[in-house]
Short mmCIF file of N, CA and C in Angstrom, two decimals:
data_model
loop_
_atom_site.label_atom_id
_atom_site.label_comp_id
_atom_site.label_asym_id
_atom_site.label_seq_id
_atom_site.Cartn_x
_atom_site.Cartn_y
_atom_site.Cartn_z
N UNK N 226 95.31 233.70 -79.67
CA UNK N 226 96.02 232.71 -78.88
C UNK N 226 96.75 233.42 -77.75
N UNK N 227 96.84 232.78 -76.40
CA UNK N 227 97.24 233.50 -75.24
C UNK N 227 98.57 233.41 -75.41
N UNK N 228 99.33 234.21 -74.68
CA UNK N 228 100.80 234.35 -75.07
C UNK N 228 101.79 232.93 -74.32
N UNK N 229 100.55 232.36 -73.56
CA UNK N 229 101.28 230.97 -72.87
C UNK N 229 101.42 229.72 -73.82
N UNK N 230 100.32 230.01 -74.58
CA UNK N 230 100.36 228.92 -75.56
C UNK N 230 100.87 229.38 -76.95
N UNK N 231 101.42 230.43 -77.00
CA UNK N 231 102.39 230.53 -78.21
C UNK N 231 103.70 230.56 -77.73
N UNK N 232 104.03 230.43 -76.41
CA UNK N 232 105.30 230.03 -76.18
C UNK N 232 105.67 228.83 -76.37
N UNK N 233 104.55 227.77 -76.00
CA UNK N 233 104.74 226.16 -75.69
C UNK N 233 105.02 226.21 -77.52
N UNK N 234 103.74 226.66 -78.18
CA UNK N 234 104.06 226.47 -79.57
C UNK N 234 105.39 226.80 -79.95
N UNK N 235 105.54 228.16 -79.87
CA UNK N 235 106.85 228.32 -80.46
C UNK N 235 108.09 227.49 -79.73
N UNK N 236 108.29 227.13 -78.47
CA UNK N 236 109.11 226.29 -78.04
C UNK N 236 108.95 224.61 -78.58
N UNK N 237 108.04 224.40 -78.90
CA UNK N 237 107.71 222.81 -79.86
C UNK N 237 108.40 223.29 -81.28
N UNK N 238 108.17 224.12 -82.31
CA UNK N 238 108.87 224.20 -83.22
C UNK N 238 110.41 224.28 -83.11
N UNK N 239 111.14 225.18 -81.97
CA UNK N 239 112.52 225.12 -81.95
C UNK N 239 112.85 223.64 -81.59
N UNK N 240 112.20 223.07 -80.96
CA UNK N 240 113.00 221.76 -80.57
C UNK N 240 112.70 221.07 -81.83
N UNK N 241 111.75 220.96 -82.35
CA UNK N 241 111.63 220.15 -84.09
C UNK N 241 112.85 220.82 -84.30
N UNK N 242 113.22 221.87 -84.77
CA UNK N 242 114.60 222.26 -85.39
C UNK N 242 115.81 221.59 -84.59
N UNK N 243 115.94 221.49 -83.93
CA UNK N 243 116.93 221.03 -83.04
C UNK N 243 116.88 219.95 -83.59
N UNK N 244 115.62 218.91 -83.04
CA UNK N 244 115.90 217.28 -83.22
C UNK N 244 116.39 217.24 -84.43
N UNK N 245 115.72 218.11 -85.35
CA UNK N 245 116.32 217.51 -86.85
C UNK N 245 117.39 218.03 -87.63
N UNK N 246 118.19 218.92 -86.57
CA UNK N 246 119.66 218.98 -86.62
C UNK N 246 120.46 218.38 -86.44
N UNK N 247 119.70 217.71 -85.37
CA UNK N 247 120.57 216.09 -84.48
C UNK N 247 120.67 214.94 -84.85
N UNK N 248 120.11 215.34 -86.43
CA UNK N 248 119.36 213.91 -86.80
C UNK N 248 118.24 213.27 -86.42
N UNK N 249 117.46 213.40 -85.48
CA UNK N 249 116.47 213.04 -85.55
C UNK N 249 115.37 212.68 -86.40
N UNK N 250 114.28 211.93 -86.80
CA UNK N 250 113.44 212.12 -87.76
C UNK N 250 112.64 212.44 -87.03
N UNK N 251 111.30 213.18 -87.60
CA UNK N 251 110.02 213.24 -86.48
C UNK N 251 108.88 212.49 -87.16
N UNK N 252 108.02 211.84 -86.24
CA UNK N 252 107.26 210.74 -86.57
C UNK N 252 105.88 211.57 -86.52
N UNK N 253 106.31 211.98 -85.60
CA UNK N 253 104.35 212.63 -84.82
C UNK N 253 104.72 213.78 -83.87
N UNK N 254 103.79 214.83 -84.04
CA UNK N 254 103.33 216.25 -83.02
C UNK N 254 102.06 215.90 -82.55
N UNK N 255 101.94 216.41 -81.55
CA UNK N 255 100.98 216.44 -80.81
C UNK N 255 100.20 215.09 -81.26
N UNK N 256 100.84 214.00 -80.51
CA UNK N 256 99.57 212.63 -80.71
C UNK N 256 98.97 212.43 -79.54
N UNK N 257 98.29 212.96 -79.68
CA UNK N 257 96.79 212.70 -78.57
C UNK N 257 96.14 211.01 -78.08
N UNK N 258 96.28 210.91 -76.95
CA UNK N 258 95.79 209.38 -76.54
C UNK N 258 94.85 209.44 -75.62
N UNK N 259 93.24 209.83 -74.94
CA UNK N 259 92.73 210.11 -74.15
C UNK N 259 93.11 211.24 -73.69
N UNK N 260 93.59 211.57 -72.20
CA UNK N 260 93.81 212.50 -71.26
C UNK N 260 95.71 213.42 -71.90
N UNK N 261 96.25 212.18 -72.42
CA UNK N 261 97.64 212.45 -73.14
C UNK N 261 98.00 213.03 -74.00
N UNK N 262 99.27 213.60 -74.09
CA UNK N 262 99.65 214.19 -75.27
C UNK N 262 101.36 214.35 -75.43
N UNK N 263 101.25 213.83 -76.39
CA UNK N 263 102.97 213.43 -76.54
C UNK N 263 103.30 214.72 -77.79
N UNK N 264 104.24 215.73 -77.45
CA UNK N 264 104.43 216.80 -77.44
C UNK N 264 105.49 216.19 -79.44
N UNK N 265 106.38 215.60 -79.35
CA UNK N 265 106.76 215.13 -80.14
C UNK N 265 107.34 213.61 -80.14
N UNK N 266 107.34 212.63 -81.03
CA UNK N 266 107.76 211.55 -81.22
C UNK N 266 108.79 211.37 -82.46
N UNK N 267 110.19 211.03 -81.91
CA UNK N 267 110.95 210.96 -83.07
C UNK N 267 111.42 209.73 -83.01
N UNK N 268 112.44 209.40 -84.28
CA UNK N 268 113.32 208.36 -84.28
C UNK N 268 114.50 209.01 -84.13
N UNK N 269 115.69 207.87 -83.58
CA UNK N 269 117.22 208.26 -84.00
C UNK N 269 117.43 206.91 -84.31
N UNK N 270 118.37 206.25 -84.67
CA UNK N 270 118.97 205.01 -85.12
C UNK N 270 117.68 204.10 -85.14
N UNK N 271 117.77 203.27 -83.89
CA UNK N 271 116.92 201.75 -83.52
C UNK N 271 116.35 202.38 -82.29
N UNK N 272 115.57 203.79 -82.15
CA UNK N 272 115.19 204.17 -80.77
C UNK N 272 114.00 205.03 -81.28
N UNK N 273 113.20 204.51 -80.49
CA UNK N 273 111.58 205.29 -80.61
C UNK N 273 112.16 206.46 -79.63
N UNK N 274 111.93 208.16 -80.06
CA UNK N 274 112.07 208.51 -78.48
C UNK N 274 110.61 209.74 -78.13
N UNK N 275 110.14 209.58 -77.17
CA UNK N 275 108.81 210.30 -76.66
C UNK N 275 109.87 211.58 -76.10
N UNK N 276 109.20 212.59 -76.72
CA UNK N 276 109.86 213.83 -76.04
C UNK N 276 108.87 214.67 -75.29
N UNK N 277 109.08 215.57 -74.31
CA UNK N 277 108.24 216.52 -73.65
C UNK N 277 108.84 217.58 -73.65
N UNK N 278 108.56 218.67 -74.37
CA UNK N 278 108.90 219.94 -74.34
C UNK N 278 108.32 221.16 -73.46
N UNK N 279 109.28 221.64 -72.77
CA UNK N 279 109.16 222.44 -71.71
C UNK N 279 109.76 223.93 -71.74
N UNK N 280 108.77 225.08 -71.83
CA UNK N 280 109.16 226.05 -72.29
C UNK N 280 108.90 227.19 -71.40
N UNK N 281 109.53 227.97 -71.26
CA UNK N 281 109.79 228.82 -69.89
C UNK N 281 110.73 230.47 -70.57
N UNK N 282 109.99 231.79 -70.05
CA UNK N 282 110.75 232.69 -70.32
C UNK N 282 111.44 233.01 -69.29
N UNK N 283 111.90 232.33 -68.24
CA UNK N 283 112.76 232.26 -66.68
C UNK N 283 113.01 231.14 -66.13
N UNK N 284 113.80 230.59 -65.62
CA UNK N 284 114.06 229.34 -64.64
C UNK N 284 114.74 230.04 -63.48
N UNK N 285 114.19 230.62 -63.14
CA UNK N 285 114.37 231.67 -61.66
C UNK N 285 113.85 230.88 -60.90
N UNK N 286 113.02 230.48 -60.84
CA UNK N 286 112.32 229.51 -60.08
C UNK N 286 112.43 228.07 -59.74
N UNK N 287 112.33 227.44 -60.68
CA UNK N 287 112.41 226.08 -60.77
C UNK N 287 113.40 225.97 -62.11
N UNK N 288 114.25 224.33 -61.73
CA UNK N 288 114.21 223.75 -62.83
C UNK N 288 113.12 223.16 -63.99
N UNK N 289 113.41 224.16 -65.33
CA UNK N 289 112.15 223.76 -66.01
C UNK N 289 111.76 222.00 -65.88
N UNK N 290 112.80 221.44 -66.51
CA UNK N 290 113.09 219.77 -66.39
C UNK N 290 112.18 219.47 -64.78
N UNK N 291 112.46 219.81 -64.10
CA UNK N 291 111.48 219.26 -62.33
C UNK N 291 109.93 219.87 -63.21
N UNK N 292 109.11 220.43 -63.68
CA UNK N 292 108.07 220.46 -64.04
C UNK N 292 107.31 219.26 -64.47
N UNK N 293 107.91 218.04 -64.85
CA UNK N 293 107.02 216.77 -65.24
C UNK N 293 106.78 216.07 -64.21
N UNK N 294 105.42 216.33 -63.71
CA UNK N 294 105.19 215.41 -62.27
C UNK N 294 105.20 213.76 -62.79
N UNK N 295 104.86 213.37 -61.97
CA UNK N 295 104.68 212.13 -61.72
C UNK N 295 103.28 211.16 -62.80
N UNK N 296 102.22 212.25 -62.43
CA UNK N 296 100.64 212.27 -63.37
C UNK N 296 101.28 212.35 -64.69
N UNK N 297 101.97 212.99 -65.46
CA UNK N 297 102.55 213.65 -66.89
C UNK N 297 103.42 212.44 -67.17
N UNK N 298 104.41 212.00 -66.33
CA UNK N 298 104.82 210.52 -66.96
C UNK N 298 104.11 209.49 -66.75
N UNK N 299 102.69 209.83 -66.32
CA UNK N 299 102.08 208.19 -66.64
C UNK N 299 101.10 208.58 -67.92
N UNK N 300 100.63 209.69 -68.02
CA UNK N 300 100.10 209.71 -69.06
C UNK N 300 100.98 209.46 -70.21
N UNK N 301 102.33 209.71 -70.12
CA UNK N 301 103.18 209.84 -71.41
C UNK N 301 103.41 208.83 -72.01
N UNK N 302 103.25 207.66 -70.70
CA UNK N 302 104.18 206.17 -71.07
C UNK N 302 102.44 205.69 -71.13
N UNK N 303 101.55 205.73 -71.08
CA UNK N 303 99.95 205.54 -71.65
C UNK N 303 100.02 205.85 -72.94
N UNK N 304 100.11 206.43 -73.27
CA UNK N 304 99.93 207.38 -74.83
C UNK N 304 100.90 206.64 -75.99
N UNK N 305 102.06 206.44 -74.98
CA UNK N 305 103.29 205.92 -75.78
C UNK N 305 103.11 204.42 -75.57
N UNK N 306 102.38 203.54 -74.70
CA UNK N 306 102.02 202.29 -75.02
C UNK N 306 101.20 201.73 -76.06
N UNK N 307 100.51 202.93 -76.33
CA UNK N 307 99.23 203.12 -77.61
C UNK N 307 99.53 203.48 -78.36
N UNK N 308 100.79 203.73 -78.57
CA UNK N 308 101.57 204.31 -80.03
C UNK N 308 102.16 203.27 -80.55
N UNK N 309 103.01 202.59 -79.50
CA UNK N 309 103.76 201.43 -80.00
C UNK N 309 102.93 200.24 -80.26
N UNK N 310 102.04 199.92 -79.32
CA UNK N 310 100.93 198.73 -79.47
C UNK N 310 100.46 199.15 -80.84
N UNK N 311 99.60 200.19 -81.39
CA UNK N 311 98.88 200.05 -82.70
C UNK N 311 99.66 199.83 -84.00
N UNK N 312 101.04 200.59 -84.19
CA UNK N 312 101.88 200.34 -85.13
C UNK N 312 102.69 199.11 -84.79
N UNK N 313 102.60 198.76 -83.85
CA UNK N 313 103.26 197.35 -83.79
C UNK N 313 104.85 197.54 -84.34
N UNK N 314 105.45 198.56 -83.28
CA UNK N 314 107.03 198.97 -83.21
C UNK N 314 107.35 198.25 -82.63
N UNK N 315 108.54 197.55 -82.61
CA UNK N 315 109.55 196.65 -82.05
C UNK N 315 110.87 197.31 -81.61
N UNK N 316 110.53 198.42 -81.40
CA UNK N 316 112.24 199.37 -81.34
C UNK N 316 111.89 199.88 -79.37
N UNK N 317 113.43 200.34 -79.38
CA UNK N 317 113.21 200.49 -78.08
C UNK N 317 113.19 201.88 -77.84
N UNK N 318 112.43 202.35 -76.61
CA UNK N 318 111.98 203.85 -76.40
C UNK N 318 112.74 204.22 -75.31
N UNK N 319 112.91 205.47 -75.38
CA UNK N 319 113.43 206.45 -74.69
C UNK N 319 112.97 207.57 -74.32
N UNK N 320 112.61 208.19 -73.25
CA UNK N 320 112.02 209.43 -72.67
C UNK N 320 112.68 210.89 -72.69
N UNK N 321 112.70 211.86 -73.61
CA UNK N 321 113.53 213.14 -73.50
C UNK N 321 112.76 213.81 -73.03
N UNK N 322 113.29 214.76 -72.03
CA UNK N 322 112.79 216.38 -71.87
C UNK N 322 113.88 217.24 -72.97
N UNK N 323 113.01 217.72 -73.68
CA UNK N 323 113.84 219.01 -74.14
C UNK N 323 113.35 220.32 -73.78
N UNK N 324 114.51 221.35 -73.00
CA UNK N 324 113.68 222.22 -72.39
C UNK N 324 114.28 223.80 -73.25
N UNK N 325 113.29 224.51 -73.38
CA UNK N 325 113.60 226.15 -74.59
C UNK N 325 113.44 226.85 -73.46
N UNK N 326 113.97 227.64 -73.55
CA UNK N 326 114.40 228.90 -72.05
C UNK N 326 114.96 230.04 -73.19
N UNK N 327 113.50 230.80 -73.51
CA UNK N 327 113.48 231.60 -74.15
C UNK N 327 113.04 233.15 -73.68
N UNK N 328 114.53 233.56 -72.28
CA UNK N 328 114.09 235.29 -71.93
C UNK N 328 115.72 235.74 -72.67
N UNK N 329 115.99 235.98 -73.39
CA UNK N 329 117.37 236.67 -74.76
C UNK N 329 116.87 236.41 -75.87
N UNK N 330 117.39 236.86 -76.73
CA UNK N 330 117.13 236.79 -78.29
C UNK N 330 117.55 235.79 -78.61
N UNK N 331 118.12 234.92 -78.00
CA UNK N 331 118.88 233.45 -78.66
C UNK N 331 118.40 232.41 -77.26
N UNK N 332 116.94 231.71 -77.99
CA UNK N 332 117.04 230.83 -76.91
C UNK N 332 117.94 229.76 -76.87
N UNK N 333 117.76 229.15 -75.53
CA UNK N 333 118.76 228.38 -74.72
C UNK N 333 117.68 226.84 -74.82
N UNK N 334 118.66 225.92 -75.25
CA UNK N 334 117.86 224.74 -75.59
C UNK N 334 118.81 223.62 -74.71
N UNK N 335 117.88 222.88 -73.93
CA UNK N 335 118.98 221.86 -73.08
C UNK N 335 117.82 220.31 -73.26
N UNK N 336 118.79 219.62 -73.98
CA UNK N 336 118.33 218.02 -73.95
C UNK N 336 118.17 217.19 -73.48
N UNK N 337 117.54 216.01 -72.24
CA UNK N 337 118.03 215.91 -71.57
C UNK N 337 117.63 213.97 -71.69
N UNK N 338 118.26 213.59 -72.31
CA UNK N 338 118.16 212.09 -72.65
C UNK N 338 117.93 211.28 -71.70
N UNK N 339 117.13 210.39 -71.86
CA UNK N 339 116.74 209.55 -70.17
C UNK N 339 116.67 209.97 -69.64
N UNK N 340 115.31 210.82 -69.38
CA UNK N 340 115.11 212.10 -68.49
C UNK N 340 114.53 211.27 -67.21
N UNK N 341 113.41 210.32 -68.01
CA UNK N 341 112.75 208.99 -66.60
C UNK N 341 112.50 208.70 -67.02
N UNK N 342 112.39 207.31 -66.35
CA UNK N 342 111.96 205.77 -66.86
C UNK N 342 110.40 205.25 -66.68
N UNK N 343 110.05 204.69 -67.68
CA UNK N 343 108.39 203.82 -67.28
C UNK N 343 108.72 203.37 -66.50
N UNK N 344 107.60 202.85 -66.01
CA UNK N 344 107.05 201.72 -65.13
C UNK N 344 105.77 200.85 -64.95
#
């Protein structure tokens, strides 16, 4: 495995730890919908929430969070219409970026609730 995709991996497991520090439950990893892929799906109270995890050993550059174009939230809210349509959820959803910024021995985890909205 290339070392890009054991970062994303290993940055998807820290945020599972996180959410489910936060309480979170987790519903689904990696649910695949066509072209989509919803990185994790949890609950908190009465809230479906679609998360996108974004993992970076620098933000020298960019804000990791500015990495979800425009294409990435329509696939997300696609994927996540086909999640909620087949189980026939009635709860209301919410969009997180959670982003792992992992260049120290202690990564840096930032949440970022209502990150953007469908449409």
């Amino acid at each position: 495995m290339g070392k890009h995709n054991e970062l994303g991996r290993d940055g998807e497991l820290l945020a599972v730890d996180y959410l489910l520090a936060k309480g979170y439950s987790i519903l689904e990893r990696n649910y695949r919908y066509h072209k989509a892929e919803i990185d994790i799906i949890a609950k908190k109270d009465s809230t479906i929430v679609i998360v996108e995890v974004k993992s970076r050993t620098s933000d020298f550059f960019e804000n990791v969070a500015d990495t979800v174009t425009q294409k990435k939230i329509k696939l997300l809210v696609m994927a996540t219409n086909h999640y909620i349509t087949q189980r026939n959820i009635q709860l209301e959803v919410r969009f997180d970026i959670v982003t792992v910024l992992k260049n120290k021995k202690t990564p840096k985890i930032e949440h970022l609730k209502d990150a953007f909205y469908h449409f």
